[in-house]
Amino acid sequence: MAATLGVLLILVFTRLSPDVVFMTGLGALLVCGVLDPKAALAGFSAPGMITVGFLYVVVTGLQETGSLAWVSQRVLGFPKGIRAAQLRLLMSVMGLSAFLNNTPVVAMFIPVVTEWSRRIAISSSKLLIPLSYASIFGGICTMIGTSTNLVVDTMMQTRFHNKGLGMFEITKLGLPCALFGVAYVLLAGKRLLPERKPAETVFENPLEYTLELEVSEKSPFIGNSIEKSGLRRLPGAFIAELIRGDQVISAVSPEEILRQGDRLVFVGNIETVRVLYTQQGLRPAPGQLFKLDSPRHQRLLVEAVVSHNCPLVGKTIREGRFRNLYNAVVIAVARNGERLRGKIDDLQRNGARQGAS
């Protein structure tokens, strides 16, 4: 009891991370002999913890294949405000959590929401807490929504001779509570939830890069306008040109309808370039980006600085033979804080920053 109280006080009155506090408390109980090694380590072999650990491996696989980006784009969409974003997130997660255990749902959606928040330019701290609450709201609507409900159902079956909870028996109580919780998060969340900028935003490189992507054959963008496709208000990037056959459209209207084979020239920072690679329906334009559409674990995006005494200074990108010598391709060049326009292979290096893959 004293150890539990001590852990709670440390969590409340210090800034130590919870994992450090809990592990220290566990170690203290082990050293003092309150727990034997078998009991102390039993929690690490719990099926729930192992399941969540495996789930993060699955989530990483989904990230590598771009599936999470598809979920983010199709289900969550492109809301124009914090409340609209929170509403979409709350209802989507609540619906899933009513029929799936809430812990895996949260684990699956953490990378989705993080990527989504970056794309819609809303702080992830405004969305991750609603994500957790939404899973709880959905969990109280059905018998299988949370582990707690299943434990209670098991206890009832034991006590009342196999008479447990029905699938939707608690819905008449849980659903009103869930809707009240959603309303509270929407009304109070904008004011109470912190707005923390991620480290990559605080130290974001203001230099701009160009990137050319092509609308693929089965792209969901075909037949939709640039505005409807969500490609107009990307944070840190914009469409500079649209190349359609031999026609180059410099001032691209947001109402421009996309067609198969259209080439979109984006201008943005290096972080936004990474986000654009995950967009389903867009692929690196052939001829400009060499093997950039290979699986992510087989490639690496690097930003390099060409020093003034580099032997390649004064030569073009083509003369540098990046593909043959380094198995790499230069996708963008910036010099003196400004991006360089023109065909990348013919650009001359002169102490410039480069993005290579």
Coordinates of C-alpha atoms in Angstrom, one line a residue:
M1 CA 0.0 0.0 0.0
A2 CA 2.8 2.4 0.9
A3 CA 4.6 1.6 -2.4
T4 CA 1.4 2.3 -4.4
L5 CA 0.8 5.6 -2.5
G6 CA 4.5 6.6 -3.1
V7 CA 4.2 6.0 -6.8
L8 CA 1.0 8.0 -7.1
L9 CA 2.6 11.0 -5.2
I10 CA 5.7 10.9 -7.4
L11 CA 3.5 10.9 -10.5
V12 CA 1.5 13.8 -9.3
F13 CA 4.2 16.1 -7.9
T14 CA 7.2 15.4 -10.2
R15 CA 7.9 15.5 -13.9
L16 CA 9.4 12.0 -14.1
S17 CA 8.1 9.9 -16.9
P18 CA 5.5 7.2 -15.8
D19 CA 7.6 4.3 -17.2
V20 CA 10.6 5.4 -15.0
V21 CA 8.4 5.7 -11.9
F22 CA 6.6 2.4 -12.3
M23 CA 9.9 0.5 -13.1
T24 CA 11.5 2.1 -10.0
G25 CA 8.5 1.1 -7.8
L26 CA 8.7 -2.4 -9.2
G27 CA 12.4 -2.6 -8.5
A28 CA 11.9 -1.3 -5.0
L29 CA 9.3 -4.1 -4.2
L30 CA 11.7 -6.7 -5.7
V31 CA 14.7 -5.5 -3.7
C32 CA 12.7 -5.3 -0.4
G33 CA 11.4 -8.9 -0.9
V34 CA 7.7 -7.9 -1.2
L35 CA 7.7 -9.6 -4.7
D36 CA 9.8 -12.5 -5.8
P37 CA 11.4 -12.4 -9.3
K38 CA 8.7 -14.6 -10.8
A39 CA 5.9 -12.4 -9.6
A40 CA 7.8 -9.2 -10.5
L41 CA 8.3 -10.3 -14.1
A42 CA 4.9 -11.9 -14.6
G43 CA 3.4 -8.8 -16.0
F44 CA 5.8 -8.7 -18.9
S45 CA 4.5 -12.1 -20.1
A46 CA 0.8 -11.0 -19.9
P47 CA -1.0 -11.9 -23.1
G48 CA -2.4 -8.3 -23.4
M49 CA 1.1 -6.7 -23.3
I50 CA 2.5 -9.2 -25.8
T51 CA -0.5 -8.6 -28.1
V52 CA 0.0 -4.9 -28.0
G53 CA 3.7 -5.3 -28.7
F54 CA 3.0 -7.5 -31.7
L55 CA 0.4 -5.0 -32.8
Y56 CA 3.0 -2.3 -33.1
V57 CA 5.0 -4.5 -35.4
V58 CA 1.9 -4.9 -37.6
V59 CA 1.4 -1.1 -37.5
T60 CA 4.9 -0.6 -38.7
G61 CA 4.2 -2.9 -41.6
L62 CA 1.1 -1.0 -42.5
Q63 CA 3.1 2.2 -42.4
E64 CA 5.7 0.7 -44.8
T65 CA 3.0 -0.3 -47.3
G66 CA 1.1 3.0 -47.1
S67 CA -2.1 1.4 -45.8
L68 CA -2.3 3.8 -42.8
A69 CA -2.0 6.7 -45.2
W70 CA -5.0 5.3 -47.1
V71 CA -7.0 5.0 -43.8
S72 CA -6.1 8.6 -42.9
Q73 CA -7.1 9.9 -46.3
R74 CA -10.3 7.9 -46.8
V75 CA -11.8 7.8 -43.3
L76 CA -10.6 10.9 -41.6
G77 CA -10.4 13.1 -44.7
F78 CA -9.4 16.8 -44.7
P79 CA -11.4 18.8 -42.1
K80 CA -10.9 22.5 -42.1
G81 CA -10.9 23.1 -38.3
I82 CA -10.0 21.6 -34.9
R83 CA -13.6 20.7 -34.0
A84 CA -14.3 19.2 -37.3
A85 CA -11.2 17.1 -37.0
Q86 CA -12.0 16.0 -33.5
L87 CA -15.6 15.1 -34.5
R88 CA -14.4 12.9 -37.4
L89 CA -11.8 11.2 -35.1
L90 CA -14.2 10.7 -32.2
M91 CA -17.0 9.1 -34.3
S92 CA -14.6 6.9 -36.3
V93 CA -12.7 5.5 -33.4
M94 CA -15.8 5.2 -31.2
G95 CA -17.5 3.1 -33.8
L96 CA -14.5 0.7 -34.1
S97 CA -13.9 0.5 -30.4
A98 CA -17.5 -0.6 -29.8
F99 CA -16.7 -3.9 -31.5
L100 CA -12.9 -4.2 -31.0
N101 CA -10.9 -4.0 -27.8
N102 CA -10.0 -0.4 -27.2
T103 CA -6.2 -0.9 -26.6
P104 CA -5.5 -2.3 -30.1
V105 CA -7.7 0.4 -31.6
V106 CA -5.7 3.1 -30.0
A107 CA -2.4 1.4 -30.9
M108 CA -3.5 1.2 -34.5
F109 CA -4.6 4.8 -34.7
I110 CA -1.7 6.5 -33.0
P111 CA 0.5 6.6 -36.1
V112 CA -2.5 7.4 -38.3
V113 CA -3.5 10.4 -36.2
T114 CA 0.1 11.6 -35.9
E115 CA 0.5 11.6 -39.7
W116 CA -3.0 13.0 -40.2
S117 CA -2.4 15.9 -37.8
R118 CA 0.8 16.8 -39.7
R119 CA -1.1 16.8 -43.0
I120 CA -4.0 19.0 -41.9
A121 CA -1.6 21.3 -39.9
I122 CA -3.3 20.7 -36.5
S123 CA -1.2 19.9 -33.4
S124 CA -1.3 16.2 -32.6
S125 CA -1.7 17.0 -28.9
K126 CA -5.2 18.3 -29.8
L127 CA -6.1 14.9 -31.3
L128 CA -4.3 12.2 -29.3
I129 CA -6.3 12.7 -26.1
P130 CA -9.6 12.6 -28.0
L131 CA -8.4 9.4 -29.6
S132 CA -8.0 7.8 -26.2
Y133 CA -11.3 9.1 -24.9
A134 CA -13.1 7.9 -28.1
S135 CA -11.9 4.4 -27.6
I136 CA -13.3 4.5 -24.0
F137 CA -16.6 6.0 -25.2
G138 CA -17.0 3.2 -27.8
G139 CA -15.9 0.5 -25.3
I140 CA -18.8 1.2 -22.9
C141 CA -21.4 0.7 -25.6
T142 CA -21.1 -3.1 -26.1
M143 CA -20.1 -6.0 -24.0
I144 CA -16.9 -6.7 -26.0
G145 CA -15.8 -3.1 -26.1
T146 CA -13.3 -3.3 -23.2
S147 CA -11.5 -5.9 -21.2
T148 CA -13.4 -4.6 -18.1
N149 CA -16.8 -5.5 -19.6
L150 CA -15.5 -9.0 -20.4
V151 CA -14.2 -9.5 -16.9
V152 CA -17.6 -8.4 -15.4
D153 CA -19.4 -10.7 -17.9
T154 CA -17.2 -13.6 -16.7
M155 CA -17.9 -12.8 -13.0
M156 CA -21.6 -12.7 -13.7
Q157 CA -21.6 -16.0 -15.5
T158 CA -19.7 -17.6 -12.5
R159 CA -22.0 -16.1 -9.9
F160 CA -25.4 -16.4 -11.7
H161 CA -24.8 -19.8 -13.4
N162 CA -23.8 -18.8 -17.0
K163 CA -26.2 -15.8 -17.1
G164 CA -23.9 -13.0 -18.3
L165 CA -24.3 -9.8 -20.2
G166 CA -25.9 -9.6 -23.7
M167 CA -24.0 -8.1 -26.6
F168 CA -26.0 -4.8 -26.5
E169 CA -27.4 -5.0 -23.0
I170 CA -25.3 -2.0 -21.7
T171 CA -25.9 0.0 -24.9
K172 CA -28.9 1.8 -23.5
L173 CA -26.7 3.2 -20.7
G174 CA -23.4 3.4 -22.5
L175 CA -24.5 5.2 -25.7
P176 CA -25.9 8.3 -24.0
C177 CA -22.8 8.5 -21.8
A178 CA -20.6 8.2 -24.9
L179 CA -22.5 10.9 -26.8
F180 CA -22.2 13.2 -23.7
G181 CA -18.5 12.6 -23.6
V182 CA -18.1 13.4 -27.3
A183 CA -20.0 16.7 -26.8
Y184 CA -17.8 17.6 -23.8
V185 CA -14.6 16.9 -25.8
L186 CA -15.8 19.1 -28.7
L187 CA -16.8 21.9 -26.4
A188 CA -14.0 21.9 -23.9
G189 CA -11.2 20.3 -25.9
K190 CA -10.2 23.3 -28.0
R191 CA -9.6 25.3 -24.8
L192 CA -8.2 22.7 -22.4
L193 CA -6.1 20.5 -24.7
P194 CA -2.5 21.8 -25.1
E195 CA -1.1 22.8 -28.4
R196 CA 2.4 21.3 -28.5
K197 CA 4.5 21.6 -31.7
P198 CA 6.6 18.6 -32.5
A199 CA 10.4 19.0 -32.5
E200 CA 10.6 18.7 -36.3
T201 CA 8.2 21.7 -36.5
V202 CA 10.1 23.9 -34.0
F203 CA 13.4 23.3 -35.9
E204 CA 11.9 23.0 -39.3
N205 CA 14.2 23.8 -42.2
P206 CA 12.7 26.7 -44.2
L207 CA 14.5 25.7 -47.4
E208 CA 12.2 24.6 -50.3
Y209 CA 12.5 21.7 -52.6
T210 CA 10.7 20.6 -55.8
L211 CA 9.1 17.2 -56.2
E212 CA 7.4 15.8 -59.3
L213 CA 4.7 13.1 -58.8
E214 CA 2.4 11.4 -61.3
V215 CA -1.2 10.4 -61.0
S216 CA -1.2 6.6 -61.3
E217 CA -3.7 4.5 -63.3
K218 CA -6.0 3.5 -60.4
S219 CA -5.6 6.7 -58.5
P220 CA -8.6 7.9 -56.4
F221 CA -7.7 11.4 -57.5
I222 CA -8.7 10.8 -61.2
G223 CA -11.9 12.8 -62.0
N224 CA -11.6 14.9 -58.8
S225 CA -10.4 18.5 -58.5
I226 CA -7.2 19.4 -56.7
E227 CA -9.3 21.0 -53.9
K228 CA -11.4 17.8 -53.4
S229 CA -8.4 15.6 -53.5
G230 CA -6.9 17.4 -50.5
L231 CA -3.8 18.4 -52.4
R232 CA -4.2 22.2 -52.2
R233 CA -3.7 22.9 -48.5
L234 CA -0.8 20.7 -47.6
P235 CA 1.3 22.2 -44.7
G236 CA 4.6 23.3 -46.0
A237 CA 4.0 22.5 -49.7
F238 CA 2.0 23.7 -52.7
I239 CA 1.5 22.7 -56.3
A240 CA 3.7 24.9 -58.5
E241 CA 2.9 23.3 -61.9
L242 CA 0.8 20.7 -63.5
I243 CA 2.3 19.0 -66.6
R244 CA -0.3 17.3 -68.9
G245 CA 1.4 15.9 -72.0
D246 CA 3.2 18.8 -73.6
Q247 CA 1.1 21.3 -71.8
V248 CA 2.5 23.0 -68.7
I249 CA 0.0 24.8 -66.4
S250 CA 1.8 27.2 -64.1
A251 CA -1.1 28.8 -62.3
V252 CA -2.9 25.7 -61.2
S253 CA -6.6 26.3 -60.3
P254 CA -7.9 24.4 -57.2
E255 CA -10.8 23.4 -59.5
E256 CA -8.5 21.7 -62.0
I257 CA -9.7 18.1 -62.6
L258 CA -7.0 15.6 -62.4
R259 CA -6.4 12.9 -65.1
Q260 CA -4.4 9.8 -65.3
G261 CA -0.7 10.6 -66.2
D262 CA -0.9 14.2 -64.9
R263 CA 2.4 15.3 -63.4
L264 CA 2.2 17.5 -60.3
V265 CA 5.2 19.6 -59.4
F266 CA 5.2 20.3 -55.7
V267 CA 7.3 22.9 -53.9
G268 CA 7.8 22.3 -50.1
N269 CA 10.2 21.5 -47.3
I270 CA 11.9 18.1 -46.9
E271 CA 9.5 16.9 -44.2
T272 CA 6.5 17.5 -46.5
V273 CA 8.3 15.6 -49.3
R274 CA 8.2 12.5 -47.0
V275 CA 4.5 13.0 -46.4
L276 CA 3.8 13.2 -50.2
Y277 CA 5.5 9.8 -50.8
T278 CA 2.8 8.1 -48.7
Q279 CA -0.1 9.5 -50.7
Q280 CA -2.0 6.6 -52.4
G281 CA -2.6 7.3 -56.1
L282 CA 0.6 9.3 -56.6
R283 CA 3.9 7.9 -57.7
P284 CA 7.3 9.3 -58.5
A285 CA 7.3 10.6 -62.1
P286 CA 9.3 8.3 -64.3
G287 CA 12.6 9.7 -65.5
Q288 CA 13.0 12.2 -62.6
L289 CA 13.0 10.0 -59.5
F290 CA 15.0 6.8 -59.9
K291 CA 13.6 3.8 -58.0
L292 CA 12.1 6.1 -55.4
D293 CA 8.9 4.1 -55.3
S294 CA 10.6 1.0 -54.0
P295 CA 9.7 -0.2 -50.5
R296 CA 10.7 2.3 -47.8
H297 CA 13.0 0.0 -46.0
Q298 CA 15.1 -0.2 -49.2
R299 CA 15.7 3.5 -49.5
L300 CA 16.7 6.5 -47.4
L301 CA 16.0 10.1 -47.9
V302 CA 19.1 12.2 -47.1
E303 CA 19.8 16.0 -47.0
A304 CA 23.4 16.7 -47.8
V305 CA 25.5 19.9 -47.9
V306 CA 28.1 20.4 -50.7
S307 CA 31.1 22.0 -49.2
H308 CA 33.1 24.6 -51.1
N309 CA 36.1 22.3 -51.5
C310 CA 34.1 19.4 -52.8
P311 CA 35.7 18.1 -56.1
L312 CA 32.2 18.1 -57.7
V313 CA 31.7 21.8 -57.3
G314 CA 31.1 23.4 -60.7
K315 CA 29.9 20.2 -62.3
T316 CA 26.3 19.3 -63.1
I317 CA 24.3 16.7 -61.3
R318 CA 24.5 14.4 -64.3
E319 CA 28.3 14.7 -64.3
G320 CA 28.4 13.6 -60.7
R321 CA 27.1 10.1 -61.7
F322 CA 25.2 9.8 -58.5
R323 CA 23.2 6.8 -59.8
N324 CA 26.2 4.8 -60.9
L325 CA 28.6 5.7 -58.0
Y326 CA 26.3 5.9 -55.0
N327 CA 23.1 4.2 -56.1
A328 CA 21.3 7.5 -55.3
V329 CA 19.4 10.1 -57.1
V330 CA 19.2 13.9 -56.4
I331 CA 15.6 14.9 -56.1
A332 CA 15.9 18.6 -55.2
V333 CA 18.5 21.3 -54.9
A334 CA 18.5 24.5 -52.9
R335 CA 21.1 27.3 -52.9
N336 CA 21.5 30.3 -50.7
G337 CA 18.1 29.6 -49.1
E338 CA 16.3 29.3 -52.4
R339 CA 15.3 26.3 -54.5
L340 CA 16.7 26.0 -58.0
R341 CA 14.4 25.6 -60.9
G342 CA 14.9 23.6 -64.0
K343 CA 15.8 20.0 -64.9
I344 CA 17.7 18.6 -62.0
D345 CA 20.3 16.6 -64.0
D346 CA 21.5 19.9 -65.6
L347 CA 21.8 21.9 -62.4
Q348 CA 25.3 22.9 -61.5
R349 CA 26.5 22.4 -57.9
N350 CA 28.1 25.3 -56.1
G351 CA 28.1 24.7 -52.4
A352 CA 24.3 23.9 -52.3
R353 CA 22.0 21.8 -50.1
Q354 CA 20.7 18.7 -51.8
G355 CA 18.0 16.2 -51.0
A356 CA 18.9 12.7 -52.2
S357 CA 17.3 9.2 -52.0

